[in-house]
Coordinates of C-alpha atoms in Angstrom, one line a residue:
Chain L
M1 CA -1.8 3.1 14.8
I2 CA 1.5 2.1 16.1
R3 CA 1.8 0.9 19.6
L4 CA 0.5 -2.7 19.8
A5 CA 1.7 -3.6 16.4
L6 CA 5.3 -2.7 17.0
I7 CA 5.5 -5.1 19.8
T8 CA 5.7 -7.9 17.4
A9 CA 7.9 -6.3 14.7
G10 CA 11.2 -7.7 15.8
S11 CA 10.0 -11.2 16.5
V12 CA 8.5 -11.3 13.0
V13 CA 11.7 -10.6 11.3
L14 CA 13.4 -13.3 13.3
A15 CA 10.6 -15.8 12.7
G16 CA 10.9 -15.1 9.0
C17 CA 14.7 -15.8 9.2
A18 CA 14.2 -19.1 11.0
T19 CA 11.9 -20.2 8.2
A20 CA 14.3 -19.2 5.4
S21 CA 17.3 -20.7 7.0
G22 CA 16.0 -23.5 9.1
A23 CA 12.9 -25.1 7.6
P24 CA 13.2 -28.0 5.1
V25 CA 12.9 -26.2 1.8
G26 CA 13.9 -26.8 -1.8
T27 CA 13.5 -30.3 -3.2
E28 CA 12.2 -31.7 0.0
A29 CA 9.4 -29.2 0.2
T30 CA 8.5 -29.9 -3.5
T31 CA 7.6 -33.6 -2.7
A32 CA 6.3 -34.4 0.8
P33 CA 7.8 -32.2 3.5
A34 CA 8.2 -34.0 6.9
T35 CA 7.4 -30.8 8.8
P36 CA 4.7 -28.6 7.5
A37 CA 6.4 -25.6 5.9
G38 CA 3.0 -23.9 5.7
S39 CA 2.9 -23.5 9.4
S40 CA 5.9 -21.1 9.3
D41 CA 5.2 -17.4 9.6
A42 CA 4.4 -15.7 6.3
P43 CA 6.6 -12.8 5.3
D44 CA 5.1 -9.5 6.4
T45 CA 4.9 -8.2 2.9
M46 CA 2.6 -11.2 1.9
R47 CA 0.6 -10.9 5.2
W48 CA -0.2 -7.4 4.3
L49 CA -0.9 -7.8 0.6
Y50 CA -2.6 -11.2 0.4
G51 CA -4.0 -11.5 4.0
S52 CA -4.9 -8.2 5.4
G53 CA -8.2 -6.3 5.4
E54 CA -6.1 -3.1 5.2
A55 CA -4.7 -4.1 1.7
A56 CA -8.1 -5.1 0.5
A57 CA -9.4 -1.7 1.6
A58 CA -6.6 0.1 -0.1
S59 CA -7.2 -1.6 -3.4
I60 CA -11.0 -1.3 -3.2
Q61 CA -10.6 2.5 -2.7
T62 CA -8.1 2.8 -5.5
W63 CA -10.3 0.9 -8.0
R64 CA -13.2 3.1 -6.9
Q65 CA -10.9 6.2 -7.5
I66 CA -9.9 4.9 -11.0
A67 CA -13.5 4.3 -12.0
D68 CA -14.8 7.5 -10.6
Y69 CA -12.1 9.5 -12.4
A70 CA -12.4 7.8 -15.8
V71 CA -16.1 7.7 -15.9
A72 CA -16.2 11.4 -15.0
V73 CA -13.8 12.2 -17.8
A74 CA -15.8 10.0 -20.3
S75 CA -19.1 11.7 -19.4
A76 CA -17.8 15.3 -19.1
G77 CA -18.8 16.2 -22.7
A78 CA -15.6 18.0 -23.6
T79 CA -13.1 16.3 -25.9
P80 CA -11.0 14.1 -23.7
R81 CA -7.3 14.6 -23.6
S82 CA -4.7 11.8 -23.2
V83 CA -3.1 11.3 -19.8
P84 CA 0.7 11.8 -19.9
M85 CA 2.6 8.5 -20.4
G86 CA 6.0 7.2 -21.1
L87 CA 6.6 7.0 -24.8
P88 CA 9.7 6.5 -27.0
G89 CA 11.1 9.6 -28.6
Y90 CA 9.4 12.2 -26.5
E91 CA 11.6 14.8 -24.8
G92 CA 12.0 13.8 -21.1
G93 CA 10.5 10.4 -22.0
I94 CA 6.9 11.4 -21.3
G95 CA 4.2 12.8 -23.6
A96 CA 0.5 13.1 -24.1
P97 CA -0.4 11.8 -27.6
S98 CA -3.2 13.3 -29.6
C99 CA -6.7 11.8 -29.1
T100 CA -7.6 12.6 -32.7
S101 CA -6.5 10.3 -35.5
D102 CA -4.7 11.7 -38.6
D103 CA -8.0 11.8 -40.5
G104 CA -9.6 13.9 -37.7
V105 CA -11.6 11.2 -36.0
Q106 CA -11.7 11.1 -32.2
K107 CA -10.1 7.9 -30.9
P108 CA -12.1 5.6 -28.7
L109 CA -11.4 6.1 -24.9
A110 CA -9.3 3.5 -23.1
A111 CA -7.8 2.8 -19.7
V112 CA -4.5 0.9 -19.5
F113 CA -3.7 -1.5 -16.7
D114 CA -0.8 -3.6 -15.6
V115 CA -2.0 -7.2 -14.7
D116 CA 0.1 -8.7 -11.9
E117 CA -0.9 -7.3 -8.5
T118 CA -2.9 -4.6 -10.3
V119 CA -5.9 -6.7 -11.5
L120 CA -4.8 -10.2 -10.5
L121 CA -3.2 -11.4 -7.2
N122 CA -0.6 -14.0 -7.9
T123 CA -1.4 -15.9 -4.7
G124 CA -0.5 -19.3 -6.2
Y125 CA 3.0 -18.4 -7.2
E126 CA 3.7 -16.3 -4.1
Y127 CA 2.4 -19.1 -1.9
W128 CA 5.0 -21.4 -3.6
Q129 CA 7.7 -18.8 -3.1
A130 CA 6.9 -18.5 0.6
L131 CA 6.6 -22.2 1.0
S132 CA 9.8 -23.2 -0.9
G133 CA 12.0 -20.2 0.2
K134 CA 13.3 -20.2 -3.4
G135 CA 14.1 -17.2 -5.4
F136 CA 12.4 -16.4 -8.7
D137 CA 12.6 -19.3 -11.1
P138 CA 11.7 -18.4 -14.7
A139 CA 10.6 -22.0 -15.5
E140 CA 8.3 -22.1 -12.5
W141 CA 6.9 -18.6 -13.2
G142 CA 6.3 -19.7 -16.8
Q143 CA 4.2 -22.7 -15.5
W144 CA 2.2 -20.3 -13.4
E145 CA 1.6 -17.9 -16.3
R146 CA 0.3 -20.7 -18.4
G147 CA -1.6 -22.6 -15.8
G148 CA -2.6 -20.3 -13.0
A149 CA -6.1 -19.5 -14.4
G150 CA -8.8 -20.0 -11.8
I151 CA -6.4 -19.9 -8.9
A152 CA -5.3 -16.2 -9.1
P153 CA -8.1 -14.1 -7.6
P154 CA -8.8 -10.6 -8.8
V155 CA -7.3 -7.7 -6.8
P156 CA -10.2 -6.6 -4.5
G157 CA -12.2 -3.8 -6.2
A158 CA -10.9 -4.6 -9.7
V159 CA -13.9 -6.5 -11.0
T160 CA -16.3 -3.7 -10.0
G161 CA -13.9 -1.0 -11.3
I162 CA -13.4 -2.6 -14.6
R163 CA -17.1 -3.3 -15.1
R164 CA -17.9 0.4 -14.4
L165 CA -15.3 1.4 -17.0
R166 CA -16.7 -0.9 -19.7
E167 CA -20.3 0.3 -18.9
A168 CA -19.1 3.8 -19.5
G169 CA -17.8 2.8 -23.0
I170 CA -14.1 2.9 -22.0
T171 CA -12.0 0.1 -23.5
V172 CA -10.0 -1.8 -20.9
I173 CA -6.5 -2.6 -22.2
F174 CA -3.8 -4.7 -20.3
N175 CA -0.1 -3.9 -20.7
T176 CA 1.8 -6.6 -18.8
N177 CA 5.3 -8.1 -18.6
R178 CA 3.9 -11.6 -18.7
D179 CA 5.4 -13.3 -21.7
T180 CA 4.0 -13.2 -25.2
G181 CA 4.3 -16.9 -25.4
S182 CA 1.9 -17.3 -22.4
A183 CA -0.8 -15.1 -24.0
A184 CA -3.5 -17.9 -23.8
G185 CA -2.8 -18.6 -20.1
T186 CA -3.0 -14.9 -19.3
V187 CA -6.2 -14.5 -21.2
A188 CA -7.6 -17.5 -19.3
A189 CA -6.5 -16.1 -15.9
L190 CA -8.0 -12.7 -16.6
E191 CA -11.3 -14.3 -17.7
A192 CA -11.4 -16.7 -14.8
A193 CA -10.9 -13.8 -12.3
G194 CA -13.8 -11.9 -13.8
V195 CA -11.9 -9.1 -15.4
G196 CA -11.8 -10.3 -19.0
P197 CA -12.2 -10.4 -21.9
A198 CA -8.7 -9.7 -23.2
V199 CA -7.6 -10.3 -26.8
H200 CA -3.8 -10.5 -27.5
R201 CA -2.5 -7.5 -29.5
E202 CA -5.9 -5.8 -29.3
T203 CA -6.6 -5.4 -25.6
L204 CA -3.7 -7.3 -24.2
F205 CA 0.0 -6.4 -24.8
L206 CA 2.8 -8.6 -23.4
R207 CA 6.6 -8.7 -23.0
G208 CA 8.0 -9.9 -26.3
D209 CA 5.3 -8.2 -28.4
D210 CA 8.1 -5.8 -29.4
A211 CA 11.8 -5.7 -29.0
M212 CA 11.8 -3.5 -25.9
G213 CA 11.8 -6.4 -23.3
G214 CA 10.2 -5.3 -20.0
R215 CA 10.1 -1.7 -21.0
K216 CA 6.5 -0.7 -21.7
D217 CA 6.9 2.6 -23.6
G218 CA 6.7 0.9 -27.0
R219 CA 3.5 -0.9 -26.2
R220 CA 2.1 2.3 -24.8
A221 CA 2.8 4.1 -28.1
R222 CA 1.1 1.3 -30.0
I223 CA -2.0 1.5 -27.8
A224 CA -2.0 5.3 -28.1
E225 CA -2.0 5.1 -31.9
T226 CA -5.6 3.8 -31.8
H227 CA -6.9 4.8 -28.4
C228 CA -7.3 7.9 -26.3
V229 CA -5.8 6.8 -23.0
I230 CA -7.5 8.6 -20.1
A231 CA -6.3 6.6 -17.2
M232 CA -3.4 4.2 -16.3
A233 CA -2.9 2.0 -13.2
G234 CA -0.1 -0.3 -12.0
D235 CA 1.9 -1.3 -9.0
N236 CA 5.2 -0.1 -10.4
L237 CA 6.5 3.2 -11.8
G238 CA 7.3 1.4 -15.0
D239 CA 3.6 1.0 -15.6
F240 CA 3.4 4.7 -16.2
A241 CA 6.7 5.6 -17.9
D242 CA 10.0 3.8 -18.4
V243 CA 12.0 6.9 -17.5
L244 CA 10.8 6.7 -13.9
N245 CA 12.7 3.4 -13.6
E246 CA 15.8 4.6 -15.3
D247 CA 17.9 4.3 -12.2
E248 CA 16.4 1.9 -9.7
S249 CA 19.3 2.2 -7.4
A250 CA 18.9 5.9 -6.9
I251 CA 16.4 5.3 -4.1
Q252 CA 15.8 8.8 -2.8
Q253 CA 15.9 10.5 -6.2
R254 CA 13.4 8.0 -7.7
R255 CA 11.1 8.7 -4.8
A256 CA 11.5 12.5 -4.9
M257 CA 10.9 12.5 -8.7
V258 CA 7.4 11.2 -8.4
A259 CA 6.5 13.0 -5.2
R260 CA 7.2 16.5 -6.5
G261 CA 6.3 18.8 -9.4
D262 CA 4.5 17.6 -12.5
Y263 CA 4.4 14.0 -11.7
A264 CA 2.9 14.5 -8.2
R265 CA -0.1 16.1 -9.8
L266 CA -0.9 13.0 -11.7
W267 CA -1.4 10.5 -8.8
G268 CA -5.1 10.0 -8.3
N269 CA -5.6 12.3 -11.4
G270 CA -5.0 10.0 -14.3
W271 CA -2.2 7.8 -12.8
F272 CA -3.2 5.3 -10.1
L273 CA -0.9 3.3 -8.0
V274 CA -2.1 -0.1 -6.7
P275 CA 0.1 -0.8 -3.6
N276 CA 2.3 -3.9 -3.8
P277 CA 5.1 -4.3 -1.2
V278 CA 5.9 -7.9 -2.1
Y279 CA 8.1 -7.3 -5.1
G280 CA 9.1 -4.5 -7.5
A281 CA 11.7 -2.3 -9.0
W282 CA 11.8 -0.4 -5.6
Q283 CA 13.2 -3.6 -4.0
E284 CA 16.7 -2.2 -3.5
G285 CA 18.5 -0.3 -0.9
T286 CA 20.5 -0.6 2.4
I287 CA 19.2 0.9 5.6
D288 CA 21.3 4.0 4.9
Q289 CA 19.9 4.4 1.4
V290 CA 16.3 4.0 2.5
F291 CA 16.6 6.4 5.4
P292 CA 18.4 9.6 4.4
P293 CA 20.5 11.3 7.2
E294 CA 17.9 13.9 8.1
T295 CA 15.3 11.2 8.9
R296 CA 17.6 9.1 11.3
W297 CA 17.3 8.9 15.0
R298 CA 18.7 6.8 17.9
P299 CA 17.4 6.6 21.4
Q300 CA 19.3 7.9 24.4
I301 CA 20.8 4.9 26.2
G302 CA 21.1 5.4 30.0
D303 CA 23.0 8.6 30.7
A304 CA 24.7 8.7 27.3
P305 CA 23.6 11.3 24.9
A306 CA 21.6 10.3 21.9
I307 CA 23.9 9.5 19.0
M308 CA 22.6 11.0 15.8
E309 CA 23.7 9.6 12.4
Q310 CA 25.8 12.0 10.3
Chain X
M1 CA 4.7 -5.7 -13.2
I2 CA 6.2 -9.0 -12.1
R3 CA 9.1 -10.5 -14.0
L4 CA 12.2 -8.6 -13.3
A5 CA 11.3 -7.9 -9.7
L6 CA 10.8 -11.4 -8.7
I7 CA 14.3 -12.3 -9.6
T8 CA 15.5 -10.7 -6.4
A9 CA 12.7 -11.8 -4.1
G10 CA 14.3 -14.8 -2.7
S11 CA 17.7 -13.3 -2.2
V12 CA 16.2 -10.4 -0.4
V13 CA 14.6 -12.7 2.2
L14 CA 17.9 -14.3 2.8
A15 CA 19.8 -11.1 2.9
G16 CA 17.4 -9.8 5.6
C17 CA 18.0 -13.0 7.6
A18 CA 21.8 -12.6 7.4
T19 CA 21.3 -9.1 8.8
A20 CA 19.1 -10.1 11.7
S21 CA 21.1 -13.1 12.7
G22 CA 24.6 -12.3 11.7
A23 CA 25.2 -8.5 12.0
P24 CA 26.4 -7.0 15.2
V25 CA 23.3 -5.7 16.7
G26 CA 21.9 -4.9 20.2
T27 CA 24.2 -3.1 22.7
E28 CA 27.1 -3.0 20.3
A29 CA 25.0 -1.2 17.7
T30 CA 23.8 1.3 20.3
T31 CA 27.3 2.6 20.9
A32 CA 29.8 2.4 18.1
P33 CA 29.3 -0.5 15.7
A34 CA 32.5 -1.9 14.3
T35 CA 30.8 -2.7 11.1
P36 CA 28.3 -0.3 9.6
A37 CA 24.9 -1.8 10.3
G38 CA 23.4 0.9 8.0
S39 CA 25.0 -0.9 5.0
S40 CA 22.8 -4.0 5.5
D41 CA 19.8 -4.4 3.3
A42 CA 16.7 -2.7 4.6
P43 CA 13.6 -4.9 5.1
D44 CA 11.3 -4.9 2.0
T45 CA 8.5 -3.4 4.0
M46 CA 10.6 -0.3 4.8
R47 CA 12.1 -0.1 1.4
W48 CA 8.5 0.1 0.0
L49 CA 7.0 2.5 2.6
Y50 CA 9.9 4.8 3.3
G51 CA 12.0 4.5 0.2
S52 CA 9.8 3.9 -2.8
G53 CA 8.3 6.2 -5.4
E54 CA 5.4 3.7 -5.5
A55 CA 4.5 4.3 -1.8
A56 CA 4.8 8.1 -2.3
A57 CA 2.5 7.9 -5.2
A58 CA 0.0 5.7 -3.3
S59 CA -0.2 8.1 -0.4
I60 CA -0.4 11.2 -2.6
Q61 CA -3.3 9.7 -4.5
T62 CA -5.0 8.7 -1.3
W63 CA -4.7 12.2 0.2
R64 CA -6.0 13.6 -3.0
Q65 CA -9.0 11.3 -2.8
I66 CA -9.6 12.2 0.9
A67 CA -9.6 15.9 0.1
D68 CA -11.6 15.6 -3.1
Y69 CA -14.2 13.6 -1.2
A70 CA -14.5 15.7 1.9
V71 CA -14.4 19.1 0.1
A72 CA -17.2 17.8 -2.2
V73 CA -19.3 16.8 0.8
A74 CA -18.7 20.1 2.5
S75 CA -19.7 22.1 -0.6
A76 CA -22.6 20.0 -1.7
G77 CA -25.2 22.3 0.0
A78 CA -27.2 19.5 1.5
T79 CA -27.0 18.8 5.2
P80 CA -24.0 16.5 5.6
R81 CA -24.4 13.2 7.3
S82 CA -21.9 11.5 9.5
V83 CA -19.8 8.7 8.0
P84 CA -20.3 5.4 9.8
M85 CA -17.7 4.7 12.6
G86 CA -17.0 2.4 15.4
L87 CA -18.7 3.6 18.6
P88 CA -19.4 2.0 22.0
G89 CA -22.9 0.8 22.5
Y90 CA -24.0 0.6 18.9
E91 CA -25.5 -2.6 17.6
G92 CA -22.7 -4.3 15.6
G93 CA -20.2 -1.8 17.0
I94 CA -20.7 0.8 14.2
G95 CA -23.0 3.7 13.9
A96 CA -23.5 7.1 12.3
P97 CA -24.2 9.7 15.0
S98 CA -26.5 12.6 14.3
C99 CA -24.8 15.7 12.9
T100 CA -27.3 17.9 14.7
S101 CA -26.8 18.8 18.4
D102 CA -29.6 18.3 21.0
D103 CA -30.6 22.0 20.6
G104 CA -31.0 21.6 16.8
V105 CA -27.8 23.2 15.7
Q106 CA -25.7 21.7 12.9
K107 CA -22.4 20.5 14.2
P108 CA -19.2 21.7 12.5
L109 CA -17.7 19.4 10.0
A110 CA -14.6 17.4 10.8
A111 CA -12.3 14.8 9.3
V112 CA -10.6 12.4 11.7
F113 CA -7.1 11.0 11.1
D114 CA -4.8 8.6 12.7
V115 CA -1.2 10.0 13.1
D116 CA 1.5 7.4 12.7
E117 CA 2.0 6.3 9.0
T118 CA -1.2 8.2 8.2
V119 CA 0.0 11.8 8.5
L120 CA 3.5 11.3 9.9
L121 CA 6.2 8.8 8.8
N122 CA 8.1 7.5 11.8
T123 CA 11.3 7.2 9.8
G124 CA 13.5 8.0 12.9
Y125 CA 12.1 5.2 15.0
E126 CA 11.9 2.7 12.2
Y127 CA 15.5 3.5 11.2
W128 CA 16.5 2.6 14.7
Q129 CA 14.5 -0.6 14.6
A130 CA 16.1 -1.6 11.3
L131 CA 19.6 -0.7 12.5
S132 CA 19.4 -2.3 15.9
G133 CA 17.3 -5.4 14.9
K134 CA 15.5 -5.0 18.2
G135 CA 11.8 -5.5 18.8
F136 CA 9.5 -2.8 20.0
D137 CA 10.8 -1.2 23.2
P138 CA 8.2 1.0 24.9
A139 CA 10.9 3.2 26.5
E140 CA 12.6 3.9 23.2
W141 CA 9.3 4.5 21.5
G142 CA 8.4 6.9 24.3
Q143 CA 11.6 8.9 23.6
W144 CA 10.6 9.1 20.0
E145 CA 7.1 10.2 20.8
R146 CA 8.5 13.0 23.0
G147 CA 11.5 13.9 20.9
G148 CA 10.9 13.0 17.2
A149 CA 9.6 16.5 16.2
G150 CA 11.4 17.8 13.1
I151 CA 12.8 14.3 12.2
A152 CA 9.5 12.6 11.2
P153 CA 8.4 13.8 7.8
P154 CA 4.8 14.1 6.7
V155 CA 3.3 11.2 4.7
P156 CA 3.5 12.4 1.1
G157 CA 0.3 14.2 0.1
A158 CA -0.8 14.8 3.7
V159 CA 0.3 18.5 3.9
T160 CA -1.6 19.4 0.8
G161 CA -4.6 17.3 1.7
I162 CA -4.9 18.7 5.2
R163 CA -4.5 22.3 3.9
R164 CA -7.4 21.7 1.4
L165 CA -9.6 20.4 4.2
R166 CA -9.0 23.4 6.4
E167 CA -9.5 25.8 3.6
A168 CA -12.9 24.2 3.0
G169 CA -13.8 24.8 6.7
I170 CA -13.4 21.2 7.8
T171 CA -11.9 20.8 11.3
V172 CA -8.9 18.3 11.2
I173 CA -8.9 16.1 14.3
F174 CA -6.2 13.5 15.1
N175 CA -7.1 10.3 17.0
T176 CA -3.9 8.4 17.7
N177 CA -2.6 5.7 20.0
R178 CA 0.4 7.8 21.0
D179 CA 0.4 8.3 24.7
T180 CA -1.5 11.0 26.5
G181 CA 1.6 11.8 28.4
S182 CA 3.5 12.6 25.2
A183 CA 0.9 15.1 24.0
A184 CA 3.4 18.0 23.8
G185 CA 5.8 15.9 21.7
T186 CA 3.1 14.8 19.3
V187 CA 1.8 18.3 18.9
A188 CA 5.4 19.5 18.1
A189 CA 5.9 16.6 15.6
L190 CA 2.7 17.4 13.8
E191 CA 3.5 21.1 13.6
A192 CA 7.1 20.5 12.5
A193 CA 5.8 18.3 9.7
G194 CA 3.5 21.0 8.5
V195 CA 0.2 19.3 9.3
G196 CA -0.6 21.2 12.6
P197 CA -2.0 22.8 14.6
A198 CA -3.3 20.2 17.0
V199 CA -4.6 20.9 20.5
H200 CA -4.9 18.1 23.0
R201 CA -8.5 17.1 23.8
E202 CA -9.8 19.6 21.2
T203 CA -8.3 18.4 17.9
L204 CA -5.9 15.7 19.3
F205 CA -7.0 12.6 21.1
L206 CA -4.5 10.1 22.6
R207 CA -4.3 6.7 24.2
G208 CA -5.0 7.3 27.9
D209 CA -7.4 10.1 27.3
D210 CA -10.0 7.6 28.4
A211 CA -10.0 4.1 30.0
M212 CA -10.3 2.2 26.7
G213 CA -6.6 1.8 26.1
G214 CA -5.7 1.4 22.4
R215 CA -9.4 1.1 21.4
K216 CA -10.5 4.2 19.6
D217 CA -14.3 3.9 19.7
G218 CA -14.6 6.0 22.9
R219 CA -12.5 8.8 21.5
R220 CA -14.6 8.7 18.3
A221 CA -17.8 9.0 20.4
R222 CA -16.3 12.0 22.1
I223 CA -15.4 13.7 18.8
A224 CA -18.8 12.9 17.3
E225 CA -20.6 14.7 20.3
T226 CA -19.3 18.0 19.0
H227 CA -18.5 17.4 15.3
C228 CA -20.1 16.0 12.2
V229 CA -17.4 13.6 11.0
I230 CA -17.5 13.3 7.2
A231 CA -14.3 11.4 6.6
M232 CA -11.8 9.2 8.4
A233 CA -8.4 7.9 7.4
G234 CA -5.8 5.5 8.9
D235 CA -3.4 2.7 8.2
N236 CA -5.2 0.2 10.4
L237 CA -8.8 -1.1 10.6
G238 CA -9.0 0.0 14.2
D239 CA -8.8 3.6 12.9
F240 CA -12.4 3.1 11.6
A241 CA -14.0 0.7 14.1
D242 CA -12.7 -1.4 17.0
V243 CA -15.0 -4.2 16.0
L244 CA -13.0 -4.7 12.8
N245 CA -10.0 -5.7 15.0
E246 CA -12.0 -8.0 17.3
D247 CA -10.2 -11.1 16.2
E248 CA -6.8 -10.2 14.6
S249 CA -5.9 -13.9 14.3
A250 CA -8.9 -14.7 12.1
I251 CA -6.9 -13.6 9.0
Q252 CA -9.3 -14.5 6.2
Q253 CA -12.4 -13.5 8.0
R254 CA -11.0 -10.1 8.9
R255 CA -10.1 -9.5 5.3
A256 CA -13.4 -10.8 3.9
M257 CA -15.3 -8.6 6.4
V258 CA -14.0 -5.4 5.0
A259 CA -14.0 -6.4 1.4
R260 CA -17.6 -7.4 1.1
G261 CA -21.0 -5.8 1.8
D262 CA -21.6 -2.7 3.8
Y263 CA -18.0 -2.0 4.7
A264 CA -16.7 -2.5 1.1
R265 CA -18.9 0.5 0.0
L266 CA -17.1 2.8 2.5
W267 CA -13.5 2.5 1.2
G268 CA -12.8 5.6 -0.9
N269 CA -16.2 6.8 0.1
G270 CA -15.8 8.2 3.6
W271 CA -13.2 5.7 4.9
F272 CA -9.7 6.0 3.5
L273 CA -6.9 3.5 4.0
V274 CA -3.3 4.8 3.9
P275 CA -1.1 1.8 3.1
N276 CA 1.5 0.7 5.7
P277 CA 3.1 -2.8 5.3
V278 CA 5.7 -2.1 8.1
Y279 CA 3.6 -2.9 11.1
G280 CA 0.0 -3.3 12.2
A281 CA -2.8 -5.5 13.6
W282 CA -2.6 -7.6 10.4
Q283 CA 0.9 -8.7 11.3
E284 CA -0.1 -12.3 12.1
G285 CA -0.4 -15.5 10.2
T286 CA 1.4 -18.5 8.9
I287 CA 1.8 -19.2 5.2
D288 CA -1.3 -21.5 5.4
Q289 CA -3.3 -18.9 7.2
V290 CA -2.4 -16.1 4.7
F291 CA -3.0 -18.3 1.6
P292 CA -6.3 -20.2 1.8
P293 CA -6.4 -23.6 0.1
E294 CA -8.1 -22.4 -3.1
T295 CA -5.3 -19.9 -3.8
R296 CA -2.4 -22.3 -3.4
W297 CA -0.3 -23.7 -6.2
R298 CA 2.9 -25.7 -6.8
P299 CA 4.9 -26.1 -9.9
Q300 CA 5.3 -29.4 -11.7
I301 CA 8.8 -30.8 -11.0
G302 CA 10.2 -32.8 -13.8
D303 CA 7.8 -35.6 -14.8
A304 CA 6.0 -35.6 -11.5
P305 CA 2.5 -34.2 -11.5
A306 CA 2.0 -30.9 -9.8
I307 CA 1.1 -31.4 -6.1
M308 CA -1.8 -29.2 -5.1
E309 CA -2.3 -28.3 -1.5
Q310 CA -5.5 -29.6 0.0

């Protein structure tokens, strides 16, 4: 659809601006705001992800697709093969490890998932970001990691999808950039949302478990030592392979890389992307960088010819 | 993922505001802007949909899911049944019409798709919106409908998905709110993007083809008279049933309706949602409306106890 919705597009941008620049935010909002900041327009990214039926539908269908795919692989009878994944030391940064251990035993099947905005919605923290207008604050995020259990709901479809995987004998493993020091809070949040259990360093791997920071390839390698990973899902390309995030500022190249050739064949076929337009490594780019020259257009104004971008 | 990305979330909101309120937009930008508006930050919604590898991945996997599903139904051997859809005069607004005509003949199989941000990306028009900072302008959008052919690229995955459907003998039908007076331009845009052919009133139905305005139920009924519709896809709930958009301001109810019960079973199973956070019927809601009370959270500031929203 397009017509009705676009009528409000411009006003929404402006309304968002009025909020960020004009409403009483910061320390005032953290105590007792005189004007209710919650009555300001929510950002469109949050309206879509946390408020829309469309986003709920998209994640339900993606979790159905994940479970359908992985359960079919698990019950196919043939010896399963690992899905390609980012791993340290592989040529091109991506490989498919053996599903047989050194002593010839088939490794147990696993599916590997990011946590934030893949299985949990961080509504609590994002509400606070929208309300306060503040940027990311590591101390506040740390509080949320440790104390958000029971407030963060599951991504729609994740509870059913994860239950189906476990019923098919597939181990569910989480690989997240939440901090290793907040392991207990993350375990509690997963369990409270109905997608647990998770056990740190067995079925839950966190930032700080190794020396690679937010890069997940090392944790993937560790998981693949003991498991045959048949499916992966996340909201960011780094949930599949670090190499895909090697140059986040190369907007068009990053997009083209995953939409063509070998990687394109993996989406919906072992790799599953849960949509999240609220934040991510893609969050860069000017208008000119997001819209390459061949996609630009301007209307004709009065009798003047249309001006095309060069 | 969450950690690294959130660092920029706040600054992006502010940067977007500086653009909308401070950059030279409007009539200046339509002629020869003194400062390059294209060097302003793009809105996050557009960065994600038009610029990110994540969005490309999401639409590729969704188009794979559509084709896998419909081809499986078409080749299953059993007499296919219609997918539920919004139709005038049905109790509850949704029904599944017979796939057999009055004279007992099986109707040909079809899949029904929205156009904008489902099979075509309106990069040209959205570039202009980002650049000008203007709201929706029906005259400008009309120019784009009539003249955008060759600029609008296909949604990643749509060309392959639609080809697979046609190869399986499934008729591809478009049901869009582009205007009936712009039929030729829309046909040209679909063909230039590689997802044609489309023939007005045979495989292309437009706003104004009937008296129901932007409501698509009447056009769905017309399509179902002659075809057995086995799959539908769109970026908006109205692409499936008008009743789902009956109250766009009832944010949480609209979301809950599609995420539970009978409708939840359809996502990825006959109904397919192509993610579009740039515009839509979901584009309403204050912070308080988007985040229901049980999902809200505030950090503890200093020694003060955390203040929870009621």
